[in-house]
Short mmCIF file of C-alpha atoms in Angstrom, two decimals:
data_model
loop_
_atom_site.label_atom_id
_atom_site.label_comp_id
_atom_site.label_asym_id
_atom_site.label_seq_id
_atom_site.Cartn_x
_atom_site.Cartn_y
_atom_site.Cartn_z
CA UNK Z 172 -12.59 6.72 -2.72
CA UNK Z 173 -14.86 9.47 -3.51
CA UNK Z 174 -15.05 12.65 -1.63
CA UNK Z 175 -10.98 13.10 -1.56
CA UNK Z 176 -9.39 16.81 -1.44
CA UNK Z 177 -7.36 17.32 -4.62
CA UNK Z 178 -4.06 17.04 -2.69
CA UNK Z 179 -4.98 13.19 -1.90
CA UNK Z 180 -4.17 11.94 -5.37
CA UNK Z 181 -2.95 13.55 -7.77
CA UNK Z 182 -1.95 11.95 -11.21
CA UNK Z 183 -0.97 13.37 -14.34
CA UNK Z 184 -1.02 12.08 -17.61
CA UNK Z 185 2.05 10.97 -19.93
CA UNK Z 186 2.36 9.16 -23.33
CA UNK Z 187 -0.33 6.65 -23.77
CA UNK Z 188 -2.23 5.01 -20.87
CA UNK Z 189 0.75 5.76 -18.27
CA UNK Z 190 0.01 8.30 -15.52
CA UNK Z 191 2.35 10.23 -13.40
CA UNK Z 192 2.28 10.69 -9.50
CA UNK Z 193 4.73 13.18 -8.38
CA UNK Z 194 4.75 12.10 -4.90
CA UNK Z 195 5.58 8.35 -6.14
CA UNK Z 196 8.56 9.20 -7.45
CA UNK Z 197 9.71 10.67 -4.01
CA UNK Z 198 9.08 8.31 -2.03
CA UNK Z 199 9.55 5.29 -4.30
CA UNK Z 200 13.50 4.93 -3.47
CA UNK Z 201 13.25 4.78 0.37
CA UNK Z 202 9.81 1.97 -0.15
CA UNK Z 203 12.40 -0.03 -2.59
CA UNK Z 204 14.81 0.26 -0.02
CA UNK Z 205 13.38 -1.30 2.75
CA UNK Z 206 11.69 -4.10 0.68
CA UNK Z 207 15.16 -4.72 -0.41
CA UNK Z 208 15.91 -5.39 3.17
CA UNK Z 209 12.71 -7.03 4.70
CA UNK Z 210 10.97 -8.92 1.69
CA UNK Z 211 11.31 -12.52 1.17
CA UNK Z 212 14.12 -13.20 -1.02
CA UNK Z 213 12.05 -14.89 -3.96
CA UNK Z 214 8.09 -16.07 -3.57
CA UNK Z 215 4.74 -14.30 -4.55
CA UNK Z 216 3.86 -10.36 -4.29
CA UNK Z 217 1.04 -8.56 -4.31
CA UNK Z 218 0.32 -5.10 -4.06
CA UNK Z 219 -3.23 -3.24 -3.01
CA UNK Z 220 -4.20 -0.18 -4.83
CA UNK Z 221 -1.28 0.10 -7.20
CA UNK Z 222 -2.28 3.59 -8.36
CA UNK Z 223 -0.19 4.49 -11.60
CA UNK Z 224 2.14 1.92 -10.96
CA UNK Z 225 5.49 3.64 -10.85
CA UNK Z 226 5.97 1.95 -7.09
CA UNK Z 227 5.49 -1.79 -8.61
CA UNK Z 228 7.67 -1.25 -11.78
CA UNK Z 229 10.21 0.00 -8.89
CA UNK Z 230 9.78 -3.00 -7.19
CA UNK Z 231 10.00 -5.10 -9.45
CA UNK Z 232 13.42 -3.94 -10.77
CA UNK Z 233 15.01 -3.92 -7.31
CA UNK Z 234 13.41 -7.17 -6.49
CA UNK Z 235 13.75 -9.68 -9.34
CA UNK Z 236 13.34 -12.85 -8.04
CA UNK Z 237 9.80 -11.90 -6.84
CA UNK Z 238 7.28 -12.20 -8.85
CA UNK Z 239 5.14 -8.96 -8.84
CA UNK Z 240 1.37 -8.95 -9.08
CA UNK Z 241 -0.32 -5.39 -9.18
CA UNK Z 242 -4.22 -4.84 -8.38
CA UNK Z 243 -6.46 -1.48 -8.85
CA UNK Z 244 -10.21 -0.65 -8.97
CA UNK Z 245 -9.66 2.33 -11.29
CA UNK Z 246 -9.54 1.58 -14.87
CA UNK Z 247 -7.32 4.58 -15.68
CA UNK Z 248 -5.17 3.18 -12.83
CA UNK Z 249 -5.39 -0.74 -14.17
CA UNK Z 250 -4.28 0.97 -17.84
CA UNK Z 251 -1.35 3.13 -16.40
CA UNK Z 252 0.03 -0.14 -14.62
CA UNK Z 253 -0.25 -2.29 -17.63
CA UNK Z 254 1.62 0.52 -19.85
CA UNK Z 255 4.42 0.49 -17.80
CA UNK Z 256 4.30 -2.97 -17.32
CA UNK Z 257 4.59 -3.38 -20.83
CA UNK Z 258 7.09 -1.05 -21.50
CA UNK Z 259 9.24 -2.09 -18.82
CA UNK Z 260 8.79 -6.27 -20.42
CA UNK Z 261 9.64 -7.87 -17.02
CA UNK Z 262 8.86 -10.98 -16.45
CA UNK Z 263 8.11 -11.15 -13.02
CA UNK Z 264 6.07 -8.12 -13.18
CA UNK Z 265 2.20 -9.25 -14.02
CA UNK Z 266 -0.67 -7.87 -15.63
CA UNK Z 267 -2.79 -5.87 -12.87
CA UNK Z 268 -6.06 -7.47 -12.18
CA UNK Z 269 -9.06 -5.85 -10.49
CA UNK Z 270 -9.40 -5.91 -6.72
CA UNK Z 271 -11.44 -4.34 -4.00
CA UNK Z 272 -9.21 -4.60 -1.31
CA UNK Z 273 -11.82 -3.42 1.08
CA UNK Z 274 -14.41 -6.24 -0.08
CA UNK Z 275 -15.10 -9.28 2.58
CA UNK Z 276 -13.99 -12.50 1.29
CA UNK Z 277 -11.49 -11.50 -1.08
CA UNK Z 278 -8.34 -13.51 0.44
CA UNK Z 279 -10.47 -16.74 -0.03
CA UNK Z 280 -9.81 -16.46 -3.90
CA UNK Z 281 -5.77 -15.73 -4.10
CA UNK Z 282 -3.64 -18.29 -3.49
CA UNK Z 283 -1.52 -17.34 -0.59
CA UNK Z 284 1.25 -14.67 -1.03
CA UNK Z 285 4.86 -14.48 0.21
CA UNK Z 286 4.53 -10.54 0.32
CA UNK Z 287 1.66 -8.02 0.27
CA UNK Z 288 2.83 -4.10 -0.13
CA UNK Z 289 -0.03 -2.01 0.65
CA UNK Z 290 0.85 1.92 0.57
CA UNK Z 291 -0.54 5.19 1.29
CA UNK Z 292 -4.49 3.64 1.12
CA UNK Z 293 -5.75 3.48 5.00
CA UNK Z 294 -5.63 7.69 5.09
CA UNK Z 295 -8.23 7.43 2.07
CA UNK Z 296 -10.77 5.12 3.17
CA UNK Z 297 -12.91 4.85 6.46
CA UNK Z 298 -12.23 2.76 9.46
CA UNK Z 299 -14.33 -0.32 8.75
CA UNK Z 300 -12.79 -0.37 5.38
CA UNK Z 301 -9.17 -0.30 6.39
CA UNK Z 302 -10.42 -3.23 9.17
CA UNK Z 303 -11.55 -4.97 6.39
CA UNK Z 304 -8.39 -4.72 3.87
CA UNK Z 305 -6.42 -5.59 7.03
CA UNK Z 306 -7.91 -8.72 8.04
CA UNK Z 307 -7.74 -10.17 4.36
CA UNK Z 308 -4.90 -9.05 3.58
CA UNK Z 309 -3.52 -11.17 6.92
CA UNK Z 310 -5.89 -14.11 5.56
CA UNK Z 311 -3.92 -13.84 2.51
CA UNK Z 312 -0.13 -14.68 3.31
CA UNK Z 313 1.79 -17.40 3.31
CA UNK Z 314 2.51 -19.14 6.63
CA UNK Z 315 5.67 -17.04 6.44
CA UNK Z 316 4.53 -14.42 4.73
CA UNK Z 317 4.99 -10.46 5.39
CA UNK Z 318 2.73 -7.30 4.71
CA UNK Z 319 4.47 -4.31 4.63
CA UNK Z 320 2.17 -0.95 5.09
CA UNK Z 321 3.54 2.23 4.20
CA UNK Z 322 2.43 5.95 4.65
CA UNK Z 323 1.14 8.57 7.13
CA UNK Z 324 -0.07 7.49 10.35
CA UNK Z 325 -1.27 8.80 13.35
CA UNK Z 326 1.19 7.78 16.34
CA UNK Z 327 -0.50 6.53 19.64
CA UNK Z 328 -3.45 8.59 19.09
CA UNK Z 329 -1.04 12.12 17.81
CA UNK Z 330 -0.46 13.67 14.67
CA UNK Z 331 3.59 14.72 15.24
CA UNK Z 332 3.90 16.97 12.42
CA UNK Z 333 2.05 20.32 11.08
CA UNK Z 334 2.02 18.84 7.59
CA UNK Z 335 0.26 15.78 9.04
CA UNK Z 336 -2.54 17.95 10.93
CA UNK Z 337 -2.84 19.62 7.73
CA UNK Z 338 -3.45 16.90 5.50
CA UNK Z 339 -5.35 14.81 7.75
CA UNK Z 340 -7.78 17.93 8.44
CA UNK Z 341 -7.89 18.42 4.34
CA UNK Z 342 -9.03 14.75 4.52
CA UNK Z 343 -11.84 14.57 6.91
CA UNK Z 344 -13.18 18.19 5.62
CA UNK Z 345 -14.08 16.49 2.48
CA UNK Z 346 -15.13 12.79 4.13
CA UNK Z 347 -15.39 12.90 7.68
CA UNK Z 348 -15.30 9.33 7.48
CA UNK Z 349 -11.77 9.57 6.29
CA UNK Z 350 -8.07 10.23 8.03
CA UNK Z 351 -5.46 9.09 9.33
CA UNK Z 352 -5.64 5.65 11.07
CA UNK Z 353 -3.95 4.88 14.30
CA UNK Z 354 -0.65 2.67 14.58
CA UNK Z 355 -2.21 1.23 17.79
CA UNK Z 356 -5.08 0.47 16.29
CA UNK Z 357 -3.81 -1.18 13.29
CA UNK Z 358 -1.72 -2.81 15.17
CA UNK Z 359 -4.13 -4.45 17.42
CA UNK Z 360 -6.21 -5.68 14.25
CA UNK Z 361 -3.16 -7.72 12.79
CA UNK Z 362 -2.36 -8.93 16.41
CA UNK Z 363 -5.74 -10.35 16.32
CA UNK Z 364 -5.09 -11.68 13.04
CA UNK Z 365 -2.50 -13.75 14.55
CA UNK Z 366 0.67 -11.07 13.38
CA UNK Z 367 3.44 -9.47 15.21
CA UNK Z 368 4.38 -6.38 13.84
CA UNK Z 369 7.04 -3.82 14.24
CA UNK Z 370 7.21 -0.13 13.01
CA UNK Z 371 9.87 1.64 10.88
CA UNK Z 372 10.31 5.54 10.60
CA UNK Z 373 10.42 6.06 6.59
CA UNK Z 374 11.14 10.03 4.83
CA UNK Z 375 8.69 12.73 5.54
CA UNK Z 376 7.23 11.29 8.42
CA UNK Z 377 5.69 8.33 6.84
CA UNK Z 378 5.66 5.09 9.01
CA UNK Z 379 6.22 1.32 7.64
CA UNK Z 380 4.03 -1.01 9.39
CA UNK Z 381 5.55 -4.75 8.74
CA UNK Z 382 3.78 -7.77 10.45
CA UNK Z 383 4.26 -11.25 9.87
CA UNK Z 384 3.68 -14.74 11.68
CA UNK Z 385 6.92 -14.66 13.55
CA UNK Z 386 8.67 -11.47 14.81
CA UNK Z 387 10.04 -9.73 11.25
#
């Protein structure tokens, strides 16, 4: 993920290897509340692009009967995730592993997951890469598994707030291949993969897209 504006990924160093993203503090609560509402009661969960590790730590604390598997591509992010996990010492939070979700074929190398969570990534990568992430994630789900996507999206082709217009313009100015993805386009990809989706409004004009093989 090169050529991003500074506003796209802010992470400040803390003690040791830990990194801190202010946005993760702001949106962790609503994301956890959503997962408490829709996630399976137990099972295995994969987070694609776990970032600093703040989100998956909050998820693991709030949903202790789910075993959480964080992944990342950046070495400093992997180190940060593991630092948070080591400090928390939660039995259901596993060490981070390397995963590039934009690489075709990764789903075949994974035991199916009951829950896959992906937050704040799709607007930072080109459309072909986003399509690969979505199709591979659909293939990595267990038969009754659930995919939860979170972030800023176009809604039926439109940007619906001034903040979204500004941020999308910043992204495209830094890299014309990236920017907000449309919820209709995502729904088409997931429907083609055999999933049924629904939308859930989130704070700060974000959306969650919830997908499974049967109506959530």
